Rosetta silent file (secondary structure, phi, psi, omega in degrees, C-alpha in Angstrom):
SEQUENCE: STMFLVGLSGGIASGKSTVVAVLRELGCAVIDADVIARQVVQPHSKAHQQILQHFGTEILLENGEINREALGNIIFSQPEKRRLLNSITHPEILKEMLKQVLKYFVLGYRYVILDLPLLFETRGLTRFMKYTVLVYCDPPMQLARLMKRSGLSAAEAEARISSQLPLDEKRKWATHVIDNSRDRESTRRQVLRLHARLEDSLDFLWARLAVGTAVAGLGGLVFLLLRHFIS
SCORE:     score description
SCORE:     0.000 S_00000001
   1 L     0.000   14.938 -175.652   12.689    5.682   19.977 S_00000001
   2 L  -115.257   15.649 -177.337   14.377    3.646   17.247 S_00000001
   3 L   -79.692  143.119  174.467   11.446    2.700   15.050 S_00000001
   4 E  -135.103  168.770 -174.383   11.443    3.516   11.349 S_00000001
   5 E  -109.539  142.826  178.408    9.041    3.003    8.453 S_00000001
   6 E  -126.339  121.773  177.836    9.416    0.799    5.379 S_00000001
   7 E   -90.368  128.713 -179.877    7.141    1.249    2.370 S_00000001
   8 E  -118.006  130.976  179.010    6.283   -1.942    0.474 S_00000001
   9 E  -148.864  179.944  179.979    4.667   -1.951   -2.946 S_00000001
  10 L  -168.756 -146.801  175.500    4.479   -3.844   -6.206 S_00000001
  11 L  -138.029  170.369  179.237    2.197   -4.139   -9.179 S_00000001
  12 L   -58.363  126.764  178.331   -0.886   -6.129   -9.982 S_00000001
  13 L    66.461   21.045  177.850    0.038   -9.861   -9.959 S_00000001
  14 L   -84.212  -14.878  177.235    3.686   -9.140   -9.085 S_00000001
  15 L   102.324   24.281 -178.477    3.477  -11.338   -5.977 S_00000001
  16 H   -62.641  -36.185 -178.721    3.385   -8.805   -3.147 S_00000001
  17 H   -62.944  -32.397  177.061    1.087  -11.021   -1.069 S_00000001
  18 H   -64.577  -43.905  179.570    3.731  -13.762   -1.129 S_00000001
  19 H   -65.462  -43.494  179.498    6.328  -11.375    0.274 S_00000001
  20 H   -61.136  -39.780  179.524    3.935  -10.071    2.930 S_00000001
  21 H   -60.422  -41.476  178.816    3.180  -13.628    4.049 S_00000001
  22 H   -66.513  -42.395  179.660    6.891  -14.294    4.634 S_00000001
  23 H   -61.615  -39.701  178.261    7.306  -11.020    6.520 S_00000001
  24 H   -67.008  -37.172  176.591    4.392  -11.891    8.792 S_00000001
  25 H   -60.065  -33.266 -179.645    5.931  -15.322    9.431 S_00000001
  26 L   -79.345   -3.048  178.893    9.051  -13.497   10.607 S_00000001
  27 L    86.469   15.017 -179.176    6.968  -11.539   13.104 S_00000001
  28 L   -72.340  150.489  174.041    7.188   -8.211   11.284 S_00000001
  29 E   -84.311  116.836 -178.600    4.614   -5.493   11.890 S_00000001
  30 E  -122.509  125.641  175.687    2.740   -5.021    8.612 S_00000001
  31 E  -105.262  115.429 -174.314    0.036   -2.421    8.051 S_00000001
  32 E   -95.690  111.488 -178.129   -2.053   -3.395    5.017 S_00000001
  33 H   -64.957  -32.058  179.250   -3.593   -0.372    3.292 S_00000001
  34 H   -66.143  -41.813  177.794   -6.015   -2.585    1.337 S_00000001
  35 H   -62.273  -44.948  179.280   -7.414   -4.100    4.540 S_00000001
  36 H   -64.252  -37.910  179.615   -7.820   -0.653    6.046 S_00000001
  37 H   -60.325  -35.370  177.667   -9.440    0.579    2.820 S_00000001
  38 H   -73.868  -34.705 -178.557  -12.127   -2.078    3.217 S_00000001
  39 H   -68.077  -40.759 -172.771  -12.619   -1.243    6.897 S_00000001
  40 L   -75.836   -8.444  178.460  -13.117    2.498    6.440 S_00000001
  41 L  -110.269   17.737  176.362  -15.967    2.033    3.919 S_00000001
  42 L   -64.698  153.825  179.823  -18.049   -0.318    6.069 S_00000001
  43 L   -49.975  141.309  178.269  -21.764    0.596    6.395 S_00000001
  44 L    78.359   -1.288  175.901  -22.500    3.634    8.596 S_00000001
  45 L   -79.518  162.829  179.042  -18.939    4.940    8.291 S_00000001
  46 H   -60.363  -45.483 -178.588  -18.264    8.498    7.146 S_00000001
  47 H   -65.983  -37.967  179.323  -16.619    7.331    3.912 S_00000001
  48 H   -59.806  -45.260 -179.281  -19.465    4.898    3.171 S_00000001
  49 H   -64.686  -39.983 -179.428  -22.037    7.685    3.386 S_00000001
  50 H   -68.927  -37.937  178.904  -20.001    9.995    1.159 S_00000001
  51 H   -63.041  -42.517  179.195  -19.474    7.284   -1.457 S_00000001
  52 H   -63.409  -37.230  179.163  -23.216    6.634   -1.649 S_00000001
  53 H   -61.170  -36.386 -173.942  -23.873   10.357   -2.103 S_00000001
  54 H   -96.608  -27.772 -174.724  -21.580   10.501   -5.140 S_00000001
  55 H  -112.765   -9.662  177.179  -21.909    7.025   -6.675 S_00000001
  56 L    83.349  168.607 -176.930  -25.461    6.024   -5.786 S_00000001
  57 H   -78.714   -6.296 -179.211  -26.963    2.909   -4.218 S_00000001
  58 H   -64.628  -18.605 -177.273  -26.337    0.833   -7.376 S_00000001
  59 H   -92.443    8.183 -178.350  -22.886   -0.047   -6.027 S_00000001
  60 E   -92.252  147.012  169.620  -24.270   -1.706   -2.891 S_00000001
  61 L   -84.915  173.211 -177.772  -24.502   -5.406   -2.155 S_00000001
  62 L   -63.011  -29.841 -179.072  -27.614   -6.845   -0.526 S_00000001
  63 L   -84.637    4.834  177.785  -26.006   -6.631    2.931 S_00000001
  64 L    92.372   -9.738  177.872  -25.363   -2.902    2.521 S_00000001
  65 L   -78.184  160.316 -179.280  -21.637   -3.208    1.918 S_00000001
  66 E   -77.179  132.802  175.818  -20.019   -1.636   -1.124 S_00000001
  67 L   -77.869  100.864 -174.415  -19.607   -3.886   -4.135 S_00000001
  68 H   -63.000  -34.040  179.907  -15.883   -3.383   -4.735 S_00000001
  69 H   -68.132  -43.628  179.331  -16.023   -4.936   -8.187 S_00000001
  70 H   -64.391  -43.566  178.991  -18.838   -2.656   -9.338 S_00000001
  71 H   -66.596  -38.322  178.600  -17.119    0.405   -7.900 S_00000001
  72 H   -62.204  -38.580  179.256  -13.815   -0.707   -9.402 S_00000001
  73 H   -64.246  -34.476  179.287  -15.353   -0.946  -12.854 S_00000001
  74 H   -68.983  -50.732 -174.007  -16.558    2.641  -12.558 S_00000001
  75 H   -75.548  -21.903  178.535  -13.298    4.185  -11.424 S_00000001
  76 H   -65.937  -37.485 -176.478  -11.201    2.077  -13.811 S_00000001
  77 H   -96.255   -8.743 -177.917  -12.821    3.688  -16.856 S_00000001
  78 L  -130.912   95.114 -177.277  -13.372    7.168  -15.390 S_00000001
  79 H   -55.627  -35.275 -179.138  -10.262    8.853  -13.955 S_00000001
  80 H   -67.230  -33.371  176.123  -12.257   11.737  -12.493 S_00000001
  81 H   -69.791  -35.537  178.091  -14.370    9.249  -10.516 S_00000001
  82 H   -64.643  -42.579  178.718  -11.200    7.566   -9.289 S_00000001
  83 H   -64.536  -38.167  178.717   -9.852   10.892   -8.035 S_00000001
  84 H   -63.834  -46.289  179.516  -13.166   11.589   -6.307 S_00000001
  85 H   -61.195  -42.826  179.500  -13.124    8.201   -4.564 S_00000001
  86 H   -61.655  -38.715 -179.523   -9.519    8.733   -3.467 S_00000001
  87 H   -66.053  -24.366  178.190  -10.373   12.130   -1.995 S_00000001
  88 H   -83.707  -45.815 -170.736  -13.031   10.414    0.134 S_00000001
  89 H   -88.528  -35.162 -173.840  -11.146    7.331    1.261 S_00000001
  90 H   -59.175  -43.059  178.184   -7.489    8.377    1.508 S_00000001
  91 H   -60.684  -39.479 -179.945   -7.885   10.712    4.517 S_00000001
  92 H   -69.613  -38.348  178.228   -9.722    7.997    6.462 S_00000001
  93 H   -63.073  -44.873 -177.210   -7.170    5.367    5.470 S_00000001
  94 H   -67.748  -34.939  176.105   -4.272    7.554    6.563 S_00000001
  95 H   -60.519  -45.914 -178.844   -5.845    8.333    9.924 S_00000001
  96 H   -68.866  -37.400  178.000   -6.148    4.614   10.683 S_00000001
  97 H   -62.370  -42.876  179.898   -2.632    3.901    9.408 S_00000001
  98 H   -62.621  -40.569  177.235   -1.193    6.567   11.702 S_00000001
  99 H   -58.399  -43.284 -177.930   -3.030    5.061   14.674 S_00000001
 100 H   -70.657  -36.072  176.334   -1.503    1.670   13.902 S_00000001
 101 H   -59.846  -45.679  179.801    2.001    3.112   13.455 S_00000001
 102 H   -64.715  -35.677  177.413    1.770    4.708   16.892 S_00000001
 103 H   -61.705  -46.267 -179.100    0.511    1.415   18.357 S_00000001
 104 H   -68.240  -30.694  175.677    3.528   -0.479   17.039 S_00000001
 105 H   -63.195  -46.114  179.992    5.833    2.258   18.324 S_00000001
 106 H   -62.280  -35.832 -179.531    4.396    1.865   21.823 S_00000001
 107 H   -75.909   -8.506  173.711    4.808   -1.918   21.536 S_00000001
 108 L    89.344   20.472  178.925    8.512   -1.430   20.784 S_00000001
 109 L   -68.796  144.036 -178.689    8.778   -2.679   17.193 S_00000001
 110 L   -73.097  -40.358  175.550   12.050   -1.843   15.450 S_00000001
 111 E  -148.819  158.435  179.438   10.371   -1.074   12.147 S_00000001
 112 E  -124.356  134.288  178.929    6.901   -1.093   10.617 S_00000001
 113 E   -97.903  125.248  175.782    6.100   -2.107    7.047 S_00000001
 114 E  -101.071  109.869  179.685    3.414   -0.102    5.277 S_00000001
 115 E   -83.071  100.983 -172.732    1.900   -2.230    2.508 S_00000001
 116 L  -124.017  101.128 -177.096    0.876    0.463    0.013 S_00000001
 117 L   -55.242  -34.562 -176.573   -0.161   -0.710   -3.482 S_00000001
 118 L  -108.796   30.405 -177.817    0.098    2.816   -4.938 S_00000001
 119 H   -55.900  -46.542 -175.242    3.156    3.987   -3.017 S_00000001
 120 H   -83.850  -20.066  175.908    5.136    4.887   -6.121 S_00000001
 121 H   -72.863  -44.044 -176.612    2.157    6.260   -8.051 S_00000001
 122 H   -83.798  -34.353  178.360    1.228    8.834   -5.424 S_00000001
 123 L    62.613   -5.140 -174.808    4.789    9.450   -4.138 S_00000001
 124 L   -68.238  -31.623 -176.184    3.268   11.452   -1.279 S_00000001
 125 L   -97.505   -7.741 -175.977    4.291    9.089    1.507 S_00000001
 126 H   -61.508  -29.240 -178.545    7.713    8.029    0.237 S_00000001
 127 H   -68.459  -17.347  178.081    9.371   10.923    2.051 S_00000001
 128 H   -92.511   -3.799 -178.096    8.277    9.396    5.367 S_00000001
 129 L   -96.803  132.238  173.552    9.826    6.017    4.549 S_00000001
 130 L   -70.355  -39.100  177.487   13.400    5.216    5.489 S_00000001
 131 E  -133.625  152.772  173.115   13.348    2.465    2.862 S_00000001
 132 E  -125.943  134.619 -175.213   11.042    1.553    0.001 S_00000001
 133 E  -119.349  129.439  176.726   10.708   -2.018   -1.222 S_00000001
 134 E  -110.401  129.374  171.442    9.364   -3.071   -4.616 S_00000001
 135 E   -90.940  113.628 -170.345    8.132   -6.600   -5.319 S_00000001
 136 E  -112.948  147.760  163.530    9.119   -7.050   -8.954 S_00000001
 137 L  -146.857  157.097 -175.601    8.542   -9.632  -11.665 S_00000001
 138 L   -68.695  148.822 -173.470    9.293   -9.417  -15.377 S_00000001
 139 H   -53.659  -44.939  178.922    6.428   -8.038  -17.534 S_00000001
 140 H   -59.891  -38.113  179.226    5.631  -11.263  -19.481 S_00000001
 141 H   -70.112  -38.944  177.736    5.296  -13.184  -16.215 S_00000001
 142 H   -58.864  -44.385  179.261    3.163  -10.434  -14.697 S_00000001
 143 H   -63.149  -46.769 -179.105    0.794  -10.648  -17.659 S_00000001
 144 H   -62.401  -42.314 -179.969    0.612  -14.449  -17.527 S_00000001
 145 H   -64.220  -41.495 -179.172   -0.035  -14.466  -13.780 S_00000001
 146 H   -66.557  -42.308  178.564   -2.813  -11.910  -14.045 S_00000001
 147 H   -61.542  -43.172 -179.082   -4.548  -13.784  -16.869 S_00000001
 148 H   -68.877  -41.725 -176.197   -4.372  -17.049  -14.930 S_00000001
 149 H   -70.569  -40.145 -171.721   -5.455  -15.527  -11.617 S_00000001
 150 H  -107.355   -5.598 -179.279   -8.342  -13.415  -12.883 S_00000001
 151 L    68.496   27.994 -179.473   -9.445  -15.250  -16.005 S_00000001
 152 L   -88.692  155.664  171.759   -8.873  -12.157  -18.141 S_00000001
 153 L   -74.388  168.389  179.429   -8.033  -12.079  -21.811 S_00000001
 154 H   -59.738  -42.196 -179.387   -4.614  -10.799  -22.844 S_00000001
 155 H   -65.128  -42.276  179.794   -6.108   -7.446  -23.875 S_00000001
 156 H   -65.363  -42.726  179.737   -8.020   -7.082  -20.608 S_00000001
 157 H   -65.194  -41.973  178.913   -4.975   -7.999  -18.515 S_00000001
 158 H   -62.832  -36.119  179.082   -2.744   -5.597  -20.440 S_00000001
 159 H   -66.202  -40.730  178.481   -5.265   -2.802  -19.854 S_00000001
 160 H   -64.944  -43.062 -179.244   -5.235   -3.439  -16.106 S_00000001
 161 H   -66.355  -40.801 -177.361   -1.432   -3.497  -15.995 S_00000001
 162 H   -70.019  -15.240  177.804   -1.093   -0.354  -18.116 S_00000001
 163 L   -75.509  -11.910  178.174   -3.339    1.552  -15.688 S_00000001
 164 L  -108.178  161.702  173.852   -0.498    1.344  -13.155 S_00000001
 165 L   -63.437  132.232 -178.254    3.011    2.735  -13.261 S_00000001
 166 L   -57.736  145.098 -179.735    5.225    0.088  -14.959 S_00000001
 167 H   -59.246  -36.575  179.520    7.254   -2.066  -12.589 S_00000001
 168 H   -65.143  -29.333  176.646   10.459   -1.106  -14.401 S_00000001
 169 H   -75.014  -42.900  178.476    9.674    2.549  -13.657 S_00000001
 170 H   -61.643  -33.160 -177.703    8.904    1.841   -9.992 S_00000001
 171 H   -58.336  -31.487 -179.074   12.181   -0.046   -9.761 S_00000001
 172 H   -66.815  -26.100 -174.189   14.063    3.214  -10.246 S_00000001
 173 H   -95.707  -16.052 -174.873   12.508    4.684   -7.112 S_00000001
 174 L   -80.817  142.548  174.288   12.849    1.697   -4.754 S_00000001
 175 L   -82.561  -24.301  177.550   15.737    1.376   -2.314 S_00000001
 176 E  -137.536  143.366  179.403   15.285   -2.436   -2.272 S_00000001
 177 E  -126.019  128.637  171.213   13.885   -4.823   -4.882 S_00000001
 178 E  -102.519  112.075 -178.445   12.515   -8.319   -4.292 S_00000001
 179 E   -85.737  109.248 -177.370   12.604  -10.144   -7.643 S_00000001
 180 L  -100.711   27.892 -177.974    9.645  -12.515   -7.651 S_00000001
 181 L   -80.563  -16.598 -176.460   10.230  -13.748  -11.212 S_00000001
 182 L  -106.401 -149.740 -175.295   11.529  -17.132  -10.105 S_00000001
 183 L   -79.593  169.541 -176.032   10.292  -19.765   -7.651 S_00000001
 184 H   -62.973  -35.987 -178.528    8.852  -19.144   -4.191 S_00000001
 185 H   -66.717  -36.875  176.510   11.993  -20.296   -2.394 S_00000001
 186 H   -62.351  -43.150  178.118   14.096  -17.729   -4.258 S_00000001
 187 H   -63.056  -42.871 -179.736   11.674  -15.020   -3.187 S_00000001
 188 H   -60.316  -41.683  179.813   11.755  -16.247    0.405 S_00000001
 189 H   -62.792  -39.542  178.663   15.550  -16.080    0.530 S_00000001
 190 H   -65.392  -39.385  178.693   15.470  -12.488   -0.691 S_00000001
 191 H   -65.605  -40.466  178.458   12.914  -11.539    1.959 S_00000001
 192 H   -62.307  -41.030  177.960   15.051  -13.125    4.678 S_00000001
 193 H   -64.802  -41.676  179.066   18.077  -11.123    3.527 S_00000001
 194 H   -62.608  -44.493 -179.874   16.018   -7.929    3.491 S_00000001
 195 H   -59.544  -42.365  179.574   14.701   -8.611    6.980 S_00000001
 196 H   -62.610  -41.086  179.684   18.241   -9.133    8.283 S_00000001
 197 H   -66.086  -40.492  179.986   19.369   -5.820    6.765 S_00000001
 198 H   -67.313  -38.693  178.961   16.427   -3.951    8.259 S_00000001
 199 H   -64.864  -30.325 -178.014   17.028   -5.461   11.686 S_00000001
 200 H   -90.263   -5.603 -175.150   20.665   -4.325   11.526 S_00000001
 201 L   -64.052  138.885  177.360   19.883   -0.832   10.278 S_00000001
 202 L  -106.070    6.880  179.953   21.164    2.040   12.389 S_00000001
 203 L  -101.062  128.210 -173.848   19.157    4.643   10.492 S_00000001
 204 L  -125.142  144.136  178.744   15.893    5.628   12.111 S_00000001
 205 L   -95.615  -18.211 -170.778   12.929    7.692   10.968 S_00000001
 206 H   -57.956  -31.088 -179.654   11.258    8.107   14.327 S_00000001
 207 H   -56.981  -40.226  179.166   13.242   11.239   15.136 S_00000001
 208 H   -64.136  -46.064 -179.499   11.513   13.005   12.246 S_00000001
 209 H   -65.132  -39.453 -178.449    8.069   11.866   13.359 S_00000001
 210 H   -64.499  -43.575  178.917    8.793   12.729   17.003 S_00000001
 211 H   -62.937  -43.904  179.660    9.895   16.248   16.152 S_00000001
 212 H   -61.169  -40.973 -179.601    6.840   16.755   13.978 S_00000001
 213 H   -67.820  -42.384 -178.069    4.545   15.528   16.721 S_00000001
 214 H   -65.217  -38.523 -175.570    6.203   17.642   19.421 S_00000001
 215 H   -79.671  -47.284 -172.007    6.080   20.822   17.360 S_00000001
 216 H  -104.299  -11.648 -176.490    2.737   20.553   15.636 S_00000001
 217 H    82.704  165.311 -177.787    0.867   18.024   17.753 S_00000001
 218 H   -60.073  -38.560 -179.409   -0.767   14.868   16.492 S_00000001
 219 H   -62.657  -39.344  179.117   -3.366   16.799   14.529 S_00000001
 220 H   -66.006  -36.898  179.115   -0.693   18.680   12.624 S_00000001
 221 H   -67.087  -41.261  177.255    1.095   15.474   11.722 S_00000001
 222 H   -60.101  -45.324  179.410   -2.127   13.938   10.439 S_00000001
 223 H   -59.416  -42.106  179.813   -2.754   17.033    8.321 S_00000001
 224 H   -62.197  -44.752  178.958    0.773   16.847    6.896 S_00000001
 225 H   -61.952  -45.666 -178.343    0.368   13.197    5.959 S_00000001
 226 H   -64.285  -44.562 -177.272   -3.006   13.794    4.321 S_00000001
 227 H   -61.207  -44.435 -178.647   -1.857   16.840    2.379 S_00000001
 228 H   -72.756  -32.644 -175.947    1.163   15.087    0.888 S_00000001
 229 H   -71.242  -39.236 -174.341   -0.692   11.855    0.168 S_00000001
 230 H   -94.054   -0.388 -179.719   -3.542   13.370   -1.819 S_00000001
 231 L   -80.763    0.000    0.000   -1.447   16.000   -3.616 S_00000001
């Protein structure tokens, strides 16, 4: 009955995957929203069928799976298409995330980390997090890393970064910041300190979730999560 939730986010090329890798090494329970997002749009799923209805078969690969790059290009340039895609996928993603949270509760984990790339953009789930963690790096380094990683021009990389809330803005909302601007060992030390603080925390979120479940039932809690996330 002492489990609480920690929201983890960052920005494109800020180094969130490095932080997640260290957390997994420490044995932390991490729920990756990106992994779940890929799972819920597999062929024959409800979300897969709805996406095809609205975006057409042109976004399919030969094996029937969705071409994420092709779909990404569409929603990147058309905000209304992005909102439509989110309305299809977010409810399915949240259902699976809730299932995994309950699994880790039953297994007795002290806290669960929700890896949510758009945590601070949507703001809908932050109220369920006891802590929020931002993986930060300074803007020039973020730009350089993205160009090197993706082979983009400076203009293309800047456009991708500007489509997200700036890291300096997200920093204002985070309860903890991991500065990934320096070397990997520096980042690792910060993650270890964060892990120690979370393990020692006496503040728990589960009471809120338990009350919500007892009063409204699991279905009501799912509805609450979905409503706040997509609003």
